[in-house]
Structures are given as C-alpha cells and as structure tokens.
Amino acid sequence: MIERKILQEEAQAMAGQLVAWRRDFHRHPELGFMEVRTGGVIADYLVSLGYTVQRHVGKTGVVGLWAGDRPGPTVMLRFDIDALPVQEENETEYASQNPGVMHACGHDAHTAIGLGVATLIARHRQELAGQVKLVFQPNEEGHGGSNGAPAMIADGVLENPAPEVAFGLHVWNSLEVGYAIVQPGAMMASTGIFTIQVQGQGGHGAIPQHTVDPIVVASQIVLALQTVISRNVAPMQPAVLTVGQIEAGSAFNIIPPTAKMMGTVRTFDSEVQALITGRMEGIVTKVAEAFGATAKLEFSEITPPLVNAETPTALVRQIAEEILGKNAIVPSEPSMGGEDMAFYLQKVPGCFFFLGSRNEAKGLVYGHHHPRFDIDEGALPLGVAILATAALRYGESIH
Ligand SMILES: [Zn+2]
Ligand SMILES: [Zn+2]
C-alpha cells in the first residue's frame, strides 16, 4: 500500500514550484487548440522526467505515459490546459500578458497540478503497478465550436494502452479551499446547442397583410417551447431549455423575411434529451406551419452528461477524506454546467471531482469565467496529493 502521508508531504514540499508553474501559465494563457507554448512547456518537462511523450494529440494536446515496475492496469489522469477569451481585470504580478485572453476558469491550476502529479509518479516508480497516462487536453471550453476531448479520443488517447479508469478535477471557486465535492452519479449536465431558422415573407411594416411576419412566428415558437420543460418533462427530472439569442430585422418599418434563434438544452439523461428535442421539432415546425411560415430546427450535443462511477469515486472520496479531513467532503447538487471530461467518462469509468479554491478572507471569491477570477493556490498541493495517491493506489486497491 502506497503511503499517502509521504505523497502528501512531497506535494506540500513542492508548493513553491506548483505556484511558479501556475503563475507562468497564468501569464501566458492560450485559447483552445492554440496551446502551443503551454503544450511545449508540458511536453519538455515530461520528457525531462523520462516519460514517453506524444505531442500534438487532438491538435495541441500532450500525453505522457509512465510504466511502473510491476504489471497492472492503466490509470488515466486528465488535465485541461486552455484559457478563455476574457480580458483580465486583476492587477496581480502574474496577470495575463496576452490581451483579451485569460485563464479565467482555473485550467492553469489544473496544468500545474498535472506537472506536480507527473513529478510524484516518476519518483515512485517501484511502488506503481501498471501504467499512468497523463492527458493534458486542449480546448475544454469549446473555443471555435468543437471540444478538445473528442479530438483527443479521435487521435487514440483511449488506446495503447487503454485506461481502465480515469480521474480528473476542477478547482472550484464556489467552495472554500480545503474542501472538496466527490460524488457518484450524474454531476454535470449534457450541453446541447440549437438553431431555429424561421422563413416568412418580408414586406412593408405598414402592410402586414401581404407578409408572413417571422418575428411574430418566432415569438410564438419561443412561448410554445416553454411548455416542453413544464408540461412534457417529468417534474423530478432536471432540465433546461433556454433561447438565448434572437436575430431578425433591419429597420423599424420593415417586416423581415427571416428570423433566427439560438439556445441551449441541458439534461442529465439522454432519454430526457431525446424527449426534449423531439417535442421541439414538433413545436417548431407545426407552430410555423400554423402561421403560414416554415421553420427548421438544428440540434447538436456539445457534451454528454458527466457521470461518476461508484467504485472509482469511492476510492477518490476515501483519499480526499484522508488528505482534507472527513468533514471536508461536502455534498452538492449536480451542476447544469457542462464539462467535456464527460466524453472520457462515457467510455471509461472514473471520477471527476471539485476541489475548493475560494478564499473569502483573501477576496478570492469571483466565479469561473469572471475577469477577476483568481484562486487560492493552497489548492494546488492538495490536488496533487489526491490525484497522485489515487493513481498509485488504484492498482493496489482494485487488483
Ligand atoms: Zn470554464
Ligand atoms: Zn473549466
């Protein structure tokens, strides 16, 4: 059995290095699929430790493989490395030097934690049964419309060797540093995006009888869509349908020929999602038809729901309790937000958990994606200790 206490002490001892890494990535944020510098820093460091390294997996991702001295399963650890199109408003010495781009979600912390875990795994080769596959993933945020996780899967990240389990974490600014949320089951929603095109017939704003007004039709569709969640989805099933964007018209006295709407659907269950999109299809086409217009619905799933498996989650919870204390693991409602770690967890059982990074006393309270987002860096060694212990203990506890 790997000594958790030793790993914890070693993670704590590298706190300064973890902060230095995190601040370096924070100063040099890169948008999704453009993480060239970030990927280079990661790959060079993994090579220096002796990892077998693949660059350019899923465009700008990096994979590091480490084999232990004894045979055993392959454990995958995933860290996302991309930043967001946000102009940073913090005035720290490590603020973003890349205008309009910022690590506003904490993926700089994830990347630093990944390098810390890599260090500890390499140091404990003789205690490792099996392989550890470190997956540094680009574009979790879906910049440009597609995500990093499916790109890495398409490039074979779940093969040669195939991981038996996958672990990952997110620093979490809704939760004080020193606490964690580690729960089995559905933790984050599926994210779907839809577009509705309404085709009417334009004309003069004062002569509506000779037109089919797509703005009126779009308005009817928006209202009718509100019944999908309230009247079709079972009351105990969480689901959201939001029309977030309406585009139509060019002047106050013109009835435009078309209207376009975009929005999002969130669920925790693929059957509920199918029910919603089926009802949307019927409402969109039939409401338009009733008003003499036509309308077309396009729906695509960005991320599936994120579901944690029982056994790996119990292992992470046990380790988190040992490291943070029994009362530091707090219950939480699942989030309607999405996370592309879900793509791996669809294929490989695993656990994605949330590590507190808020510090009320220090004013580190801004939410993810906010221009003043910043974290308590005390979370870094805690994340390293939990994930390194999980990776090293998995082979021991399951086999
Ligand atoms: Zn984010
Ligand atoms: Zn994130």
mmCIF file with all atom_site columns, N, CA and C in Angstrom, residues 1-9 11 75 77 117 120-121 165-169 178-183 310-330 351 353-355 381-398:
data_model
loop_
_atom_site.group_PDB
_atom_site.id
_atom_site.type_symbol
_atom_site.label_atom_id
_atom_site.label_alt_id
_atom_site.label_comp_id
_atom_site.label_asym_id
_atom_site.label_entity_id
_atom_site.label_seq_id
_atom_site.pdbx_PDB_ins_code
_atom_site.Cartn_x
_atom_site.Cartn_y
_atom_site.Cartn_z
_atom_site.occupancy
_atom_site.B_iso_or_equiv
_atom_site.pdbx_formal_charge
_atom_site.auth_seq_id
_atom_site.auth_comp_id
_atom_site.auth_asym_id
_atom_site.auth_atom_id
_atom_site.pdbx_PDB_model_num
ATOM 1   N N  . MET A 1 1   ? 0.854   -1.204 0.000   1.00 0.00 ? 1   MET A N  1
ATOM 2   C CA . MET A 1 1   ? 0.000   0.000  0.000   1.00 0.00 ? 1   MET A CA 1
ATOM 3   C C  . MET A 1 1   ? 0.883   1.245  0.000   1.00 0.00 ? 1   MET A C  1
ATOM 4   N N  . ILE A 1 2   ? 0.613   2.122  -0.928  1.00 0.00 ? 2   ILE A N  1
ATOM 5   C CA . ILE A 1 2   ? 1.390   3.345  -1.023  1.00 0.00 ? 2   ILE A CA 1
ATOM 6   C C  . ILE A 1 2   ? 1.099   4.244  0.194   1.00 0.00 ? 2   ILE A C  1
ATOM 7   N N  . GLU A 1 3   ? 2.147   4.849  0.716   1.00 0.00 ? 3   GLU A N  1
ATOM 8   C CA . GLU A 1 3   ? 1.978   5.720  1.879   1.00 0.00 ? 3   GLU A CA 1
ATOM 9   C C  . GLU A 1 3   ? 1.412   7.077  1.458   1.00 0.00 ? 3   GLU A C  1
ATOM 10  N N  . ARG A 1 4   ? 0.167   7.283  1.798   1.00 0.00 ? 4   ARG A N  1
ATOM 11  C CA . ARG A 1 4   ? -0.474  8.530  1.436   1.00 0.00 ? 4   ARG A CA 1
ATOM 12  C C  . ARG A 1 4   ? 0.235   9.728  2.071   1.00 0.00 ? 4   ARG A C  1
ATOM 13  N N  . LYS A 1 5   ? 0.684   9.510  3.321   1.00 0.00 ? 5   LYS A N  1
ATOM 14  C CA . LYS A 1 5   ? 1.288   10.600 4.081   1.00 0.00 ? 5   LYS A CA 1
ATOM 15  C C  . LYS A 1 5   ? 2.567   11.123 3.404   1.00 0.00 ? 5   LYS A C  1
ATOM 16  N N  . ILE A 1 6   ? 3.344   10.183 2.851   1.00 0.00 ? 6   ILE A N  1
ATOM 17  C CA . ILE A 1 6   ? 4.588   10.582 2.172   1.00 0.00 ? 6   ILE A CA 1
ATOM 18  C C  . ILE A 1 6   ? 4.265   11.425 0.943   1.00 0.00 ? 6   ILE A C  1
ATOM 19  N N  . LEU A 1 7   ? 3.280   10.958 0.157   1.00 0.00 ? 7   LEU A N  1
ATOM 20  C CA . LEU A 1 7   ? 2.889   11.708 -1.045  1.00 0.00 ? 7   LEU A CA 1
ATOM 21  C C  . LEU A 1 7   ? 2.382   13.095 -0.676  1.00 0.00 ? 7   LEU A C  1
ATOM 22  N N  . GLN A 1 8   ? 1.617   13.148 0.398   1.00 0.00 ? 8   GLN A N  1
ATOM 23  C CA . GLN A 1 8   ? 1.059   14.428 0.834   1.00 0.00 ? 8   GLN A CA 1
ATOM 24  C C  . GLN A 1 8   ? 2.176   15.397 1.223   1.00 0.00 ? 8   GLN A C  1
ATOM 25  N N  . GLU A 1 9   ? 3.164   14.872 1.951   1.00 0.00 ? 9   GLU A N  1
ATOM 26  C CA . GLU A 1 9   ? 4.301   15.714 2.354   1.00 0.00 ? 9   GLU A CA 1
ATOM 27  C C  . GLU A 1 9   ? 5.107   16.169 1.141   1.00 0.00 ? 9   GLU A C  1
ATOM 28  N N  . ALA A 1 11  ? 3.981   16.520 -1.915  1.00 0.00 ? 11  ALA A N  1
ATOM 29  C CA . ALA A 1 11  ? 3.185   17.500 -2.662  1.00 0.00 ? 11  ALA A CA 1
ATOM 30  C C  . ALA A 1 11  ? 3.292   18.865 -1.994  1.00 0.00 ? 11  ALA A C  1
ATOM 31  N N  . VAL A 1 75  ? -4.008  3.744  -15.529 1.00 0.00 ? 75  VAL A N  1
ATOM 32  C CA . VAL A 1 75  ? -4.816  4.790  -14.906 1.00 0.00 ? 75  VAL A CA 1
ATOM 33  C C  . VAL A 1 75  ? -4.614  6.073  -15.708 1.00 0.00 ? 75  VAL A C  1
ATOM 34  N N  . LEU A 1 77  ? -5.125  10.151 -16.022 1.00 0.00 ? 77  LEU A N  1
ATOM 35  C CA . LEU A 1 77  ? -5.413  11.391 -15.291 1.00 0.00 ? 77  LEU A CA 1
ATOM 36  C C  . LEU A 1 77  ? -5.526  12.496 -16.334 1.00 0.00 ? 77  LEU A C  1
ATOM 37  N N  . VAL A 1 117 ? 1.784   16.093 -10.274 1.00 0.00 ? 117 VAL A N  1
ATOM 38  C CA . VAL A 1 117 ? 1.469   14.666 -10.224 1.00 0.00 ? 117 VAL A CA 1
ATOM 39  C C  . VAL A 1 117 ? 2.514   13.883 -11.021 1.00 0.00 ? 117 VAL A C  1
ATOM 40  N N  . LEU A 1 120 ? 5.600   13.314 -8.921  1.00 0.00 ? 120 LEU A N  1
ATOM 41  C CA . LEU A 1 120 ? 5.473   12.316 -7.851  1.00 0.00 ? 120 LEU A CA 1
ATOM 42  C C  . LEU A 1 120 ? 5.397   10.897 -8.418  1.00 0.00 ? 120 LEU A C  1
ATOM 43  N N  . ILE A 1 121 ? 4.673   10.733 -9.535  1.00 0.00 ? 121 ILE A N  1
ATOM 44  C CA . ILE A 1 121 ? 4.553   9.400  -10.151 1.00 0.00 ? 121 ILE A CA 1
ATOM 45  C C  . ILE A 1 121 ? 5.947   8.910  -10.563 1.00 0.00 ? 121 ILE A C  1
ATOM 46  N N  . VAL A 1 165 ? -9.441  3.178  -15.866 1.00 0.00 ? 165 VAL A N  1
ATOM 47  C CA . VAL A 1 165 ? -10.127 4.154  -15.020 1.00 0.00 ? 165 VAL A CA 1
ATOM 48  C C  . VAL A 1 165 ? -9.588  5.536  -15.379 1.00 0.00 ? 165 VAL A C  1
ATOM 49  N N  . ALA A 1 166 ? -10.419 6.575  -15.183 1.00 0.00 ? 166 ALA A N  1
ATOM 50  C CA . ALA A 1 166 ? -9.979  7.946  -15.491 1.00 0.00 ? 166 ALA A CA 1
ATOM 51  C C  . ALA A 1 166 ? -10.347 8.866  -14.327 1.00 0.00 ? 166 ALA A C  1
ATOM 52  N N  . PHE A 1 167 ? -9.368  9.683  -13.926 1.00 0.00 ? 167 PHE A N  1
ATOM 53  C CA . PHE A 1 167 ? -9.611  10.653 -12.853 1.00 0.00 ? 167 PHE A CA 1
ATOM 54  C C  . PHE A 1 167 ? -9.338  12.074 -13.369 1.00 0.00 ? 167 PHE A C  1
ATOM 55  N N  . GLY A 1 168 ? -10.064 13.038 -12.814 1.00 0.00 ? 168 GLY A N  1
ATOM 56  C CA . GLY A 1 168 ? -9.814  14.434 -13.149 1.00 0.00 ? 168 GLY A CA 1
ATOM 57  C C  . GLY A 1 168 ? -10.405 15.327 -12.069 1.00 0.00 ? 168 GLY A C  1
ATOM 58  N N  . LEU A 1 169 ? -10.022 16.600 -12.111 1.00 0.00 ? 169 LEU A N  1
ATOM 59  C CA . LEU A 1 169 ? -10.553 17.511 -11.094 1.00 0.00 ? 169 LEU A CA 1
ATOM 60  C C  . LEU A 1 169 ? -10.792 18.894 -11.678 1.00 0.00 ? 169 LEU A C  1
ATOM 61  N N  . GLY A 1 178 ? -9.569  23.764 0.781   1.00 0.00 ? 178 GLY A N  1
ATOM 62  C CA . GLY A 1 178 ? -9.522  22.752 1.843   1.00 0.00 ? 178 GLY A CA 1
ATOM 63  C C  . GLY A 1 178 ? -10.730 21.832 1.836   1.00 0.00 ? 178 GLY A C  1
ATOM 64  N N  . TYR A 1 179 ? -11.730 22.154 1.010   1.00 0.00 ? 179 TYR A N  1
ATOM 65  C CA . TYR A 1 179 ? -12.934 21.325 0.905   1.00 0.00 ? 179 TYR A CA 1
ATOM 66  C C  . TYR A 1 179 ? -13.004 20.706 -0.496  1.00 0.00 ? 179 TYR A C  1
ATOM 67  N N  . ALA A 1 180 ? -13.813 19.656 -0.607  1.00 0.00 ? 180 ALA A N  1
ATOM 68  C CA . ALA A 1 180 ? -13.982 19.032 -1.926  1.00 0.00 ? 180 ALA A CA 1
ATOM 69  C C  . ALA A 1 180 ? -15.385 18.456 -2.067  1.00 0.00 ? 180 ALA A C  1
ATOM 70  N N  . ILE A 1 181 ? -15.809 18.299 -3.308  1.00 0.00 ? 181 ILE A N  1
ATOM 71  C CA . ILE A 1 181 ? -17.076 17.636 -3.648  1.00 0.00 ? 181 ILE A CA 1
ATOM 72  C C  . ILE A 1 181 ? -16.714 16.392 -4.453  1.00 0.00 ? 181 ILE A C  1
ATOM 73  N N  . VAL A 1 182 ? -17.009 15.223 -3.899  1.00 0.00 ? 182 VAL A N  1
ATOM 74  C CA . VAL A 1 182 ? -16.667 13.953 -4.558  1.00 0.00 ? 182 VAL A CA 1
ATOM 75  C C  . VAL A 1 182 ? -17.917 13.071 -4.497  1.00 0.00 ? 182 VAL A C  1
ATOM 76  N N  . GLN A 1 183 ? -18.663 12.975 -5.587  1.00 0.00 ? 183 GLN A N  1
ATOM 77  C CA . GLN A 1 183 ? -19.949 12.272 -5.553  1.00 0.00 ? 183 GLN A CA 1
ATOM 78  C C  . GLN A 1 183 ? -20.131 11.348 -6.754  1.00 0.00 ? 183 GLN A C  1
ATOM 79  N N  . GLU A 1 310 ? -19.311 4.424  -9.425  1.00 0.00 ? 310 GLU A N  1
ATOM 80  C CA . GLU A 1 310 ? -19.322 4.174  -7.972  1.00 0.00 ? 310 GLU A CA 1
ATOM 81  C C  . GLU A 1 310 ? -17.930 3.886  -7.403  1.00 0.00 ? 310 GLU A C  1
ATOM 82  N N  . THR A 1 311 ? -17.259 2.837  -7.926  1.00 0.00 ? 311 THR A N  1
ATOM 83  C CA . THR A 1 311 ? -16.025 2.356  -7.288  1.00 0.00 ? 311 THR A CA 1
ATOM 84  C C  . THR A 1 311 ? -14.888 3.381  -7.361  1.00 0.00 ? 311 THR A C  1
ATOM 85  N N  . PRO A 1 312 ? -14.593 3.936  -8.529  1.00 0.00 ? 312 PRO A N  1
ATOM 86  C CA . PRO A 1 312 ? -13.521 4.945  -8.568  1.00 0.00 ? 312 PRO A CA 1
ATOM 87  C C  . PRO A 1 312 ? -13.834 6.173  -7.710  1.00 0.00 ? 312 PRO A C  1
ATOM 88  N N  . THR A 1 313 ? -15.120 6.526  -7.621  1.00 0.00 ? 313 THR A N  1
ATOM 89  C CA . THR A 1 313 ? -15.500 7.693  -6.821  1.00 0.00 ? 313 THR A CA 1
ATOM 90  C C  . THR A 1 313 ? -15.308 7.398  -5.334  1.00 0.00 ? 313 THR A C  1
ATOM 91  N N  . ALA A 1 314 ? -15.626 6.158  -4.927  1.00 0.00 ? 314 ALA A N  1
ATOM 92  C CA . ALA A 1 314 ? -15.414 5.776  -3.525  1.00 0.00 ? 314 ALA A CA 1
ATOM 93  C C  . ALA A 1 314 ? -13.925 5.851  -3.182  1.00 0.00 ? 314 ALA A C  1
ATOM 94  N N  . LEU A 1 315 ? -13.056 5.438  -4.127  1.00 0.00 ? 315 LEU A N  1
ATOM 95  C CA . LEU A 1 315 ? -11.603 5.492  -3.897  1.00 0.00 ? 315 LEU A CA 1
ATOM 96  C C  . LEU A 1 315 ? -11.138 6.947  -3.724  1.00 0.00 ? 315 LEU A C  1
ATOM 97  N N  . VAL A 1 316 ? -11.573 7.831  -4.622  1.00 0.00 ? 316 VAL A N  1
ATOM 98  C CA . VAL A 1 316 ? -11.159 9.243  -4.539  1.00 0.00 ? 316 VAL A CA 1
ATOM 99  C C  . VAL A 1 316 ? -11.700 9.870  -3.253  1.00 0.00 ? 316 VAL A C  1
ATOM 100 N N  . ARG A 1 317 ? -12.926 9.518  -2.906  1.00 0.00 ? 317 ARG A N  1
ATOM 101 C CA . ARG A 1 317 ? -13.530 10.086 -1.701  1.00 0.00 ? 317 ARG A CA 1
ATOM 102 C C  . ARG A 1 317 ? -12.739 9.683  -0.461  1.00 0.00 ? 317 ARG A C  1
ATOM 103 N N  . GLN A 1 318 ? -12.366 8.393  -0.412  1.00 0.00 ? 318 GLN A N  1
ATOM 104 C CA . GLN A 1 318 ? -11.585 7.876  0.708   1.00 0.00 ? 318 GLN A CA 1
ATOM 105 C C  . GLN A 1 318 ? -10.263 8.659  0.835   1.00 0.00 ? 318 GLN A C  1
ATOM 106 N N  . ILE A 1 319 ? -9.588  8.831  -0.293  1.00 0.00 ? 319 ILE A N  1
ATOM 107 C CA . ILE A 1 319 ? -8.293  9.535  -0.289  1.00 0.00 ? 319 ILE A CA 1
ATOM 108 C C  . ILE A 1 319 ? -8.484  11.010 0.093   1.00 0.00 ? 319 ILE A C  1
ATOM 109 N N  . ALA A 1 320 ? -9.529  11.631 -0.462  1.00 0.00 ? 320 ALA A N  1
ATOM 110 C CA . ALA A 1 320 ? -9.786  13.047 -0.151  1.00 0.00 ? 320 ALA A CA 1
ATOM 111 C C  . ALA A 1 320 ? -10.096 13.222 1.333   1.00 0.00 ? 320 ALA A C  1
ATOM 112 N N  . GLU A 1 321 ? -10.791 12.242 1.916   1.00 0.00 ? 321 GLU A N  1
ATOM 113 C CA . GLU A 1 321 ? -11.079 12.319 3.362   1.00 0.00 ? 321 GLU A CA 1
ATOM 114 C C  . GLU A 1 321 ? -9.792  12.221 4.172   1.00 0.00 ? 321 GLU A C  1
ATOM 115 N N  . GLU A 1 322 ? -8.877  11.347 3.738   1.00 0.00 ? 322 GLU A N  1
ATOM 116 C CA . GLU A 1 322 ? -7.605  11.193 4.451   1.00 0.00 ? 322 GLU A CA 1
ATOM 117 C C  . GLU A 1 322 ? -6.780  12.479 4.368   1.00 0.00 ? 322 GLU A C  1
ATOM 118 N N  . ILE A 1 323 ? -6.813  13.131 3.205   1.00 0.00 ? 323 ILE A N  1
ATOM 119 C CA . ILE A 1 323 ? -5.955  14.303 2.990   1.00 0.00 ? 323 ILE A CA 1
ATOM 120 C C  . ILE A 1 323 ? -6.586  15.584 3.533   1.00 0.00 ? 323 ILE A C  1
ATOM 121 N N  . LEU A 1 324 ? -7.886  15.766 3.316   1.00 0.00 ? 324 LEU A N  1
ATOM 122 C CA . LEU A 1 324 ? -8.535  17.027 3.704   1.00 0.00 ? 324 LEU A CA 1
ATOM 123 C C  . LEU A 1 324 ? -9.258  16.925 5.046   1.00 0.00 ? 324 LEU A C  1
ATOM 124 N N  . GLY A 1 325 ? -9.541  15.702 5.480   1.00 0.00 ? 325 GLY A N  1
ATOM 125 C CA . GLY A 1 325 ? -10.330 15.508 6.698   1.00 0.00 ? 325 GLY A CA 1
ATOM 126 C C  . GLY A 1 325 ? -11.743 15.067 6.348   1.00 0.00 ? 325 GLY A C  1
ATOM 127 N N  . LYS A 1 326 ? -12.327 14.270 7.241   1.00 0.00 ? 326 LYS A N  1
ATOM 128 C CA . LYS A 1 326 ? -13.627 13.656 6.952   1.00 0.00 ? 326 LYS A CA 1
ATOM 129 C C  . LYS A 1 326 ? -14.729 14.683 6.681   1.00 0.00 ? 326 LYS A C  1
ATOM 130 N N  . ASN A 1 327 ? -14.710 15.777 7.433   1.00 0.00 ? 327 ASN A N  1
ATOM 131 C CA . ASN A 1 327 ? -15.779 16.770 7.284   1.00 0.00 ? 327 ASN A CA 1
ATOM 132 C C  . ASN A 1 327 ? -15.572 17.730 6.120   1.00 0.00 ? 327 ASN A C  1
ATOM 133 N N  . ALA A 1 328 ? -14.451 17.554 5.415   1.00 0.00 ? 328 ALA A N  1
ATOM 134 C CA . ALA A 1 328 ? -14.134 18.479 4.316   1.00 0.00 ? 328 ALA A CA 1
ATOM 135 C C  . ALA A 1 328 ? -14.764 18.043 3.001   1.00 0.00 ? 328 ALA A C  1
ATOM 136 N N  . ILE A 1 329 ? -15.393 16.868 2.984   1.00 0.00 ? 329 ILE A N  1
ATOM 137 C CA . ILE A 1 329 ? -16.052 16.416 1.762   1.00 0.00 ? 329 ILE A CA 1
ATOM 138 C C  . ILE A 1 329 ? -17.528 16.773 1.894   1.00 0.00 ? 329 ILE A C  1
ATOM 139 N N  . VAL A 1 330 ? -17.963 17.758 1.122   1.00 0.00 ? 330 VAL A N  1
ATOM 140 C CA . VAL A 1 330 ? -19.302 18.310 1.322   1.00 0.00 ? 330 VAL A CA 1
ATOM 141 C C  . VAL A 1 330 ? -20.232 17.902 0.176   1.00 0.00 ? 330 VAL A C  1
ATOM 142 N N  . CYS A 1 351 ? -13.832 9.159  -12.066 1.00 0.00 ? 351 CYS A N  1
ATOM 143 C CA . CYS A 1 351 ? -14.332 10.151 -11.114 1.00 0.00 ? 351 CYS A CA 1
ATOM 144 C C  . CYS A 1 351 ? -13.750 11.523 -11.436 1.00 0.00 ? 351 CYS A C  1
ATOM 145 N N  . PHE A 1 353 ? -13.835 15.290 -9.779  1.00 0.00 ? 353 PHE A N  1
ATOM 146 C CA . PHE A 1 353 ? -14.255 15.912 -8.524  1.00 0.00 ? 353 PHE A CA 1
ATOM 147 C C  . PHE A 1 353 ? -13.894 17.394 -8.495  1.00 0.00 ? 353 PHE A C  1
ATOM 148 N N  . PHE A 1 354 ? -14.470 18.082 -7.527  1.00 0.00 ? 354 PHE A N  1
ATOM 149 C CA . PHE A 1 354 ? -14.315 19.532 -7.416  1.00 0.00 ? 354 PHE A CA 1
ATOM 150 C C  . PHE A 1 354 ? -13.517 19.857 -6.155  1.00 0.00 ? 354 PHE A C  1
ATOM 151 N N  . LEU A 1 355 ? -12.473 20.663 -6.338  1.00 0.00 ? 355 LEU A N  1
ATOM 152 C CA . LEU A 1 355 ? -11.572 20.982 -5.233  1.00 0.00 ? 355 LEU A CA 1
ATOM 153 C C  . LEU A 1 355 ? -11.711 22.469 -4.908  1.00 0.00 ? 355 LEU A C  1
ATOM 154 N N  . PRO A 1 381 ? -1.190  21.943 -4.010  1.00 0.00 ? 381 PRO A N  1
ATOM 155 C CA . PRO A 1 381 ? -0.617  20.698 -3.464  1.00 0.00 ? 381 PRO A CA 1
ATOM 156 C C  . PRO A 1 381 ? -1.686  19.690 -3.037  1.00 0.00 ? 381 PRO A C  1
ATOM 157 N N  . LEU A 1 382 ? -2.868  20.176 -2.662  1.00 0.00 ? 382 LEU A N  1
ATOM 158 C CA . LEU A 1 382 ? -3.948  19.251 -2.266  1.00 0.00 ? 382 LEU A CA 1
ATOM 159 C C  . LEU A 1 382 ? -4.393  18.430 -3.479  1.00 0.00 ? 382 LEU A C  1
ATOM 160 N N  . GLY A 1 383 ? -4.549  19.116 -4.623  1.00 0.00 ? 383 GLY A N  1
ATOM 161 C CA . GLY A 1 383 ? -4.935  18.421 -5.851  1.00 0.00 ? 383 GLY A CA 1
ATOM 162 C C  . GLY A 1 383 ? -3.879  17.403 -6.275  1.00 0.00 ? 383 GLY A C  1
ATOM 163 N N  . VAL A 1 384 ? -2.602  17.801 -6.150  1.00 0.00 ? 384 VAL A N  1
ATOM 164 C CA . VAL A 1 384 ? -1.507  16.887 -6.500  1.00 0.00 ? 384 VAL A CA 1
ATOM 165 C C  . VAL A 1 384 ? -1.546  15.651 -5.605  1.00 0.00 ? 384 VAL A C  1
ATOM 166 N N  . ALA A 1 385 ? -1.702  15.869 -4.301  1.00 0.00 ? 385 ALA A N  1
ATOM 167 C CA . ALA A 1 385 ? -1.682  14.748 -3.354  1.00 0.00 ? 385 ALA A CA 1
ATOM 168 C C  . ALA A 1 385 ? -2.841  13.785 -3.617  1.00 0.00 ? 385 ALA A C  1
ATOM 169 N N  . ILE A 1 386 ? -4.035  14.313 -3.871  1.00 0.00 ? 386 ILE A N  1
ATOM 170 C CA . ILE A 1 386 ? -5.206  13.444 -4.072  1.00 0.00 ? 386 ILE A CA 1
ATOM 171 C C  . ILE A 1 386 ? -5.041  12.622 -5.359  1.00 0.00 ? 386 ILE A C  1
ATOM 172 N N  . LEU A 1 387 ? -4.663  13.287 -6.454  1.00 0.00 ? 387 LEU A N  1
ATOM 173 C CA . LEU A 1 387 ? -4.590  12.562 -7.733  1.00 0.00 ? 387 LEU A CA 1
ATOM 174 C C  . LEU A 1 387 ? -3.404  11.597 -7.785  1.00 0.00 ? 387 LEU A C  1
ATOM 175 N N  . ALA A 1 388 ? -2.254  12.000 -7.223  1.00 0.00 ? 388 ALA A N  1
ATOM 176 C CA . ALA A 1 388 ? -1.101  11.091 -7.231  1.00 0.00 ? 388 ALA A CA 1
ATOM 177 C C  . ALA A 1 388 ? -1.405  9.856  -6.385  1.00 0.00 ? 388 ALA A C  1
ATOM 178 N N  . THR A 1 389 ? -2.048  10.065 -5.238  1.00 0.00 ? 389 THR A N  1
ATOM 179 C CA . THR A 1 389 ? -2.394  8.921  -4.387  1.00 0.00 ? 389 THR A CA 1
ATOM 180 C C  . THR A 1 389 ? -3.400  8.021  -5.094  1.00 0.00 ? 389 THR A C  1
ATOM 181 N N  . ALA A 1 390 ? -4.394  8.614  -5.753  1.00 0.00 ? 390 ALA A N  1
ATOM 182 C CA . ALA A 1 390 ? -5.404  7.811  -6.460  1.00 0.00 ? 390 ALA A CA 1
ATOM 183 C C  . ALA A 1 390 ? -4.747  6.967  -7.547  1.00 0.00 ? 390 ALA A C  1
ATOM 184 N N  . ALA A 1 391 ? -3.833  7.578  -8.305  1.00 0.00 ? 391 ALA A N  1
ATOM 185 C CA . ALA A 1 391 ? -3.173  6.851  -9.398  1.00 0.00 ? 391 ALA A CA 1
ATOM 186 C C  . ALA A 1 391 ? -2.335  5.693  -8.859  1.00 0.00 ? 391 ALA A C  1
ATOM 187 N N  . LEU A 1 392 ? -1.587  5.947  -7.779  1.00 0.00 ? 392 LEU A N  1
ATOM 188 C CA . LEU A 1 392 ? -0.703  4.913  -7.243  1.00 0.00 ? 392 LEU A CA 1
ATOM 189 C C  . LEU A 1 392 ? -1.488  3.847  -6.472  1.00 0.00 ? 392 LEU A C  1
ATOM 190 N N  . ARG A 1 393 ? -2.586  4.239  -5.858  1.00 0.00 ? 393 ARG A N  1
ATOM 191 C CA . ARG A 1 393 ? -3.317  3.279  -5.033  1.00 0.00 ? 393 ARG A CA 1
ATOM 192 C C  . ARG A 1 393 ? -4.304  2.438  -5.845  1.00 0.00 ? 393 ARG A C  1
ATOM 193 N N  . TYR A 1 394 ? -4.706  2.923  -7.017  1.00 0.00 ? 394 TYR A N  1
ATOM 194 C CA . TYR A 1 394 ? -5.734  2.224  -7.795  1.00 0.00 ? 394 TYR A CA 1
ATOM 195 C C  . TYR A 1 394 ? -5.348  0.762  -8.042  1.00 0.00 ? 394 TYR A C  1
ATOM 196 N N  . GLY A 1 395 ? -4.123  0.544  -8.552  1.00 0.00 ? 395 GLY A N  1
ATOM 197 C CA . GLY A 1 395 ? -3.648  -0.818 -8.835  1.00 0.00 ? 395 GLY A CA 1
ATOM 198 C C  . GLY A 1 395 ? -3.671  -1.686 -7.592  1.00 0.00 ? 395 GLY A C  1
ATOM 199 N N  . GLU A 1 396 ? -3.310  -1.096 -6.425  1.00 0.00 ? 396 GLU A N  1
ATOM 200 C CA . GLU A 1 396 ? -3.271  -1.845 -5.168  1.00 0.00 ? 396 GLU A CA 1
ATOM 201 C C  . GLU A 1 396 ? -4.655  -2.216 -4.669  1.00 0.00 ? 396 GLU A C  1
ATOM 202 N N  . SER A 1 397 ? -5.591  -1.265 -4.793  1.00 0.00 ? 397 SER A N  1
ATOM 203 C CA . SER A 1 397 ? -6.886  -1.460 -4.126  1.00 0.00 ? 397 SER A CA 1
ATOM 204 C C  . SER A 1 397 ? -7.841  -2.283 -4.960  1.00 0.00 ? 397 SER A C  1
ATOM 205 N N  . ILE A 1 398 ? -7.718  -2.233 -6.275  1.00 0.00 ? 398 ILE A N  1
ATOM 206 C CA . ILE A 1 398 ? -8.714  -2.880 -7.120  1.00 0.00 ? 398 ILE A CA 1
ATOM 207 C C  . ILE A 1 398 ? -8.252  -4.298 -7.491  1.00 0.00 ? 398 ILE A C  1
#
